[in-house]
Amino acid sequence: SRFETCWPALMKDSHGVIIIFNPDLPSHLKEIEMWYSCFVQQQPLLDSQCLLVAHHKPGSAGDTENLSLAYPLNKLKLIHSNLEEDPEDVRMEFIKYFKSIITIINESREREEMSIIS
């Protein structure tokens, strides 16, 4: 894509990746594999530092039950967002995700400090 030259700058020192996609578009399901490979696996980040958001447009069928992703995407935390029906649920999931990222950052900082001391 046109923006690939910017990716290293975007990725530098990032602690988490949120991939938002339209589950109704088959092309998106292929693309998220590429985003995951580039932004998570190559950094490398832990799978717990990645959040997948299947965003359902207003009025779409929004089949949240039958979205099965292939390995390795099926190891990631997946939430369905439908801002018409349940915005609060999505907000709570984002808060949980951000808290987990903060925990990971704090733990790695503590490890670094301990390695400097010892």
PDB file of C-alpha atoms in Angstrom:
ATOM      1  CA  SER A   1       0.000   0.000   0.000  1.00  0.00           C
ATOM      2  CA  ARG A   2       1.017   3.641  -0.367  1.00  0.00           C
ATOM      3  CA  PHE A   3       1.724   3.986   3.323  1.00  0.00           C
ATOM      4  CA  GLU A   4       4.100   1.065   3.802  1.00  0.00           C
ATOM      5  CA  THR A   5       7.081   3.411   3.967  1.00  0.00           C
ATOM      6  CA  CYS A   6       5.507   4.984   7.084  1.00  0.00           C
ATOM      7  CA  TRP A   7       4.993   1.684   8.883  1.00  0.00           C
ATOM      8  CA  PRO A   8       8.366   1.552  10.677  1.00  0.00           C
ATOM      9  CA  ALA A   9       7.674   4.985  12.162  1.00  0.00           C
ATOM     10  CA  LEU A  10       4.179   3.918  13.229  1.00  0.00           C
ATOM     11  CA  MET A  11       5.503   0.739  14.797  1.00  0.00           C
ATOM     12  CA  LYS A  12       8.422   2.272  16.646  1.00  0.00           C
ATOM     13  CA  ASP A  13       8.015   1.798  20.403  1.00  0.00           C
ATOM     14  CA  SER A  14       4.372   0.782  20.058  1.00  0.00           C
ATOM     15  CA  HIS A  15       2.951  -1.253  22.916  1.00  0.00           C
ATOM     16  CA  GLY A  16      -0.289  -2.422  21.372  1.00  0.00           C
ATOM     17  CA  VAL A  17      -2.106  -2.906  18.096  1.00  0.00           C
ATOM     18  CA  ILE A  18      -5.848  -2.667  17.525  1.00  0.00           C
ATOM     19  CA  ILE A  19      -7.028  -4.034  14.183  1.00  0.00           C
ATOM     20  CA  ILE A  20     -10.536  -2.956  13.201  1.00  0.00           C
ATOM     21  CA  PHE A  21     -12.158  -4.691  10.246  1.00  0.00           C
ATOM     22  CA  ASN A  22     -15.480  -5.244   8.548  1.00  0.00           C
ATOM     23  CA  PRO A  23     -16.353  -8.931   8.984  1.00  0.00           C
ATOM     24  CA  ASP A  24     -18.812  -8.705   6.071  1.00  0.00           C
ATOM     25  CA  LEU A  25     -15.957  -8.148   3.588  1.00  0.00           C
ATOM     26  CA  PRO A  26     -14.002 -11.305   2.689  1.00  0.00           C
ATOM     27  CA  SER A  27     -11.082  -9.119   1.539  1.00  0.00           C
ATOM     28  CA  HIS A  28     -10.783  -7.711   5.060  1.00  0.00           C
ATOM     29  CA  LEU A  29     -10.382 -11.199   6.505  1.00  0.00           C
ATOM     30  CA  LYS A  30      -7.340 -11.701   4.264  1.00  0.00           C
ATOM     31  CA  GLU A  31      -5.967  -8.246   5.019  1.00  0.00           C
ATOM     32  CA  ILE A  32      -6.044  -8.655   8.786  1.00  0.00           C
ATOM     33  CA  GLU A  33      -3.626 -11.573   8.426  1.00  0.00           C
ATOM     34  CA  MET A  34      -1.178  -9.189   6.748  1.00  0.00           C
ATOM     35  CA  TRP A  35      -1.687  -6.465   9.383  1.00  0.00           C
ATOM     36  CA  TYR A  36      -1.143  -9.024  12.137  1.00  0.00           C
ATOM     37  CA  SER A  37       2.002 -10.341  10.476  1.00  0.00           C
ATOM     38  CA  CYS A  38       3.490  -6.873   9.942  1.00  0.00           C
ATOM     39  CA  PHE A  39       2.431  -5.082  13.080  1.00  0.00           C
ATOM     40  CA  VAL A  40       2.400  -7.842  15.705  1.00  0.00           C
ATOM     41  CA  GLN A  41       4.616 -10.753  14.689  1.00  0.00           C
ATOM     42  CA  GLN A  42       7.463  -8.751  13.166  1.00  0.00           C
ATOM     43  CA  GLN A  43       7.828  -6.326  16.075  1.00  0.00           C
ATOM     44  CA  PRO A  44       7.522  -8.690  17.971  1.00  0.00           C
ATOM     45  CA  LEU A  45       4.545  -8.044  20.231  1.00  0.00           C
ATOM     46  CA  LEU A  46       2.702 -10.576  22.345  1.00  0.00           C
ATOM     47  CA  ASP A  47      -0.680 -11.737  21.097  1.00  0.00           C
ATOM     48  CA  SER A  48      -2.138 -10.213  24.260  1.00  0.00           C
ATOM     49  CA  GLN A  49      -0.984  -6.814  22.984  1.00  0.00           C
ATOM     50  CA  CYS A  50      -3.258  -7.138  19.952  1.00  0.00           C
ATOM     51  CA  LEU A  51      -7.007  -6.600  19.883  1.00  0.00           C
ATOM     52  CA  LEU A  52      -9.222  -7.488  16.921  1.00  0.00           C
ATOM     53  CA  VAL A  53     -12.426  -5.509  16.498  1.00  0.00           C
ATOM     54  CA  ALA A  54     -15.062  -6.822  14.102  1.00  0.00           C
ATOM     55  CA  HIS A  55     -17.065  -3.693  13.420  1.00  0.00           C
ATOM     56  CA  HIS A  56     -20.631  -4.201  12.257  1.00  0.00           C
ATOM     57  CA  LYS A  57     -22.110  -1.334  10.301  1.00  0.00           C
ATOM     58  CA  PRO A  58     -25.606  -0.096  11.168  1.00  0.00           C
ATOM     59  CA  GLY A  59     -28.179  -2.306   9.483  1.00  0.00           C
ATOM     60  CA  SER A  60     -25.723  -5.074   8.593  1.00  0.00           C
ATOM     61  CA  ALA A  61     -26.705  -8.626   9.417  1.00  0.00           C
ATOM     62  CA  GLY A  62     -24.053  -8.602  12.110  1.00  0.00           C
ATOM     63  CA  ASP A  63     -23.557 -12.325  12.467  1.00  0.00           C
ATOM     64  CA  THR A  64     -21.411 -12.257  15.571  1.00  0.00           C
ATOM     65  CA  GLU A  65     -21.690 -15.971  16.327  1.00  0.00           C
ATOM     66  CA  ASN A  66     -20.217 -17.514  13.211  1.00  0.00           C
ATOM     67  CA  LEU A  67     -17.102 -15.467  12.587  1.00  0.00           C
ATOM     68  CA  SER A  68     -14.368 -18.085  12.713  1.00  0.00           C
ATOM     69  CA  LEU A  69     -10.869 -16.847  12.062  1.00  0.00           C
ATOM     70  CA  ALA A  70      -8.026 -19.116  11.027  1.00  0.00           C
ATOM     71  CA  TYR A  71      -4.809 -19.619  13.002  1.00  0.00           C
ATOM     72  CA  PRO A  72      -3.000 -17.477  14.158  1.00  0.00           C
ATOM     73  CA  LEU A  73      -5.780 -14.880  14.319  1.00  0.00           C
ATOM     74  CA  ASN A  74      -7.975 -17.219  16.341  1.00  0.00           C
ATOM     75  CA  LYS A  75      -5.556 -16.853  19.278  1.00  0.00           C
ATOM     76  CA  LEU A  76      -6.276 -13.127  19.561  1.00  0.00           C
ATOM     77  CA  LYS A  77      -8.861 -11.354  21.663  1.00  0.00           C
ATOM     78  CA  LEU A  78     -11.793 -10.592  19.351  1.00  0.00           C
ATOM     79  CA  ILE A  79     -14.606  -8.221  20.156  1.00  0.00           C
ATOM     80  CA  HIS A  80     -17.641  -7.334  18.064  1.00  0.00           C
ATOM     81  CA  SER A  81     -18.574  -3.703  17.943  1.00  0.00           C
ATOM     82  CA  ASN A  82     -22.014  -2.533  17.015  1.00  0.00           C
ATOM     83  CA  LEU A  83     -22.333   1.026  18.203  1.00  0.00           C
ATOM     84  CA  GLU A  84     -26.081   1.067  17.615  1.00  0.00           C
ATOM     85  CA  GLU A  85     -26.791  -1.845  19.895  1.00  0.00           C
ATOM     86  CA  ASP A  86     -24.133  -1.968  22.566  1.00  0.00           C
ATOM     87  CA  PRO A  87     -21.642   0.916  22.725  1.00  0.00           C
ATOM     88  CA  GLU A  88     -21.121   0.419  26.466  1.00  0.00           C
ATOM     89  CA  ASP A  89     -19.959  -3.154  25.980  1.00  0.00           C
ATOM     90  CA  VAL A  90     -17.343  -2.021  23.455  1.00  0.00           C
ATOM     91  CA  ARG A  91     -16.177   0.742  25.791  1.00  0.00           C
ATOM     92  CA  MET A  92     -15.682  -1.749  28.629  1.00  0.00           C
ATOM     93  CA  GLU A  93     -13.678  -4.077  26.373  1.00  0.00           C
ATOM     94  CA  PHE A  94     -11.418  -1.194  25.315  1.00  0.00           C
ATOM     95  CA  ILE A  95     -10.818  -0.248  28.948  1.00  0.00           C
ATOM     96  CA  LYS A  96      -9.907  -3.873  29.767  1.00  0.00           C
ATOM     97  CA  TYR A  97      -7.528  -3.957  26.808  1.00  0.00           C
ATOM     98  CA  PHE A  98      -5.818  -0.681  27.777  1.00  0.00           C
ATOM     99  CA  LYS A  99      -5.423  -1.878  31.370  1.00  0.00           C
ATOM    100  CA  SER A 100      -3.750  -5.069  30.148  1.00  0.00           C
ATOM    101  CA  ILE A 101      -1.339  -3.030  27.972  1.00  0.00           C
ATOM    102  CA  ILE A 102      -0.439  -0.805  30.938  1.00  0.00           C
ATOM    103  CA  THR A 103       0.248  -3.914  33.026  1.00  0.00           C
ATOM    104  CA  ILE A 104       2.563  -5.297  30.315  1.00  0.00           C
ATOM    105  CA  ILE A 105       4.428  -1.956  30.070  1.00  0.00           C
ATOM    106  CA  ASN A 106       4.855  -1.735  33.845  1.00  0.00           C
ATOM    107  CA  GLU A 107       6.094  -5.314  34.107  1.00  0.00           C
ATOM    108  CA  SER A 108       8.670  -4.835  31.360  1.00  0.00           C
ATOM    109  CA  ARG A 109       9.828  -1.571  32.947  1.00  0.00           C
ATOM    110  CA  GLU A 110      10.285  -3.323  36.294  1.00  0.00           C
ATOM    111  CA  ARG A 111      12.277  -6.082  34.597  1.00  0.00           C
ATOM    112  CA  GLU A 112      14.511  -3.496  32.951  1.00  0.00           C
ATOM    113  CA  GLU A 113      15.099  -1.710  36.238  1.00  0.00           C
ATOM    114  CA  MET A 114      15.943  -4.985  37.974  1.00  0.00           C
ATOM    115  CA  SER A 115      18.425  -5.910  35.242  1.00  0.00           C
ATOM    116  CA  ILE A 116      20.130  -2.532  35.608  1.00  0.00           C
ATOM    117  CA  ILE A 117      20.375  -2.937  39.402  1.00  0.00           C
ATOM    118  CA  SER A 118      21.654  -6.511  39.333  1.00  0.00           C
TER     119      SER A 118
END
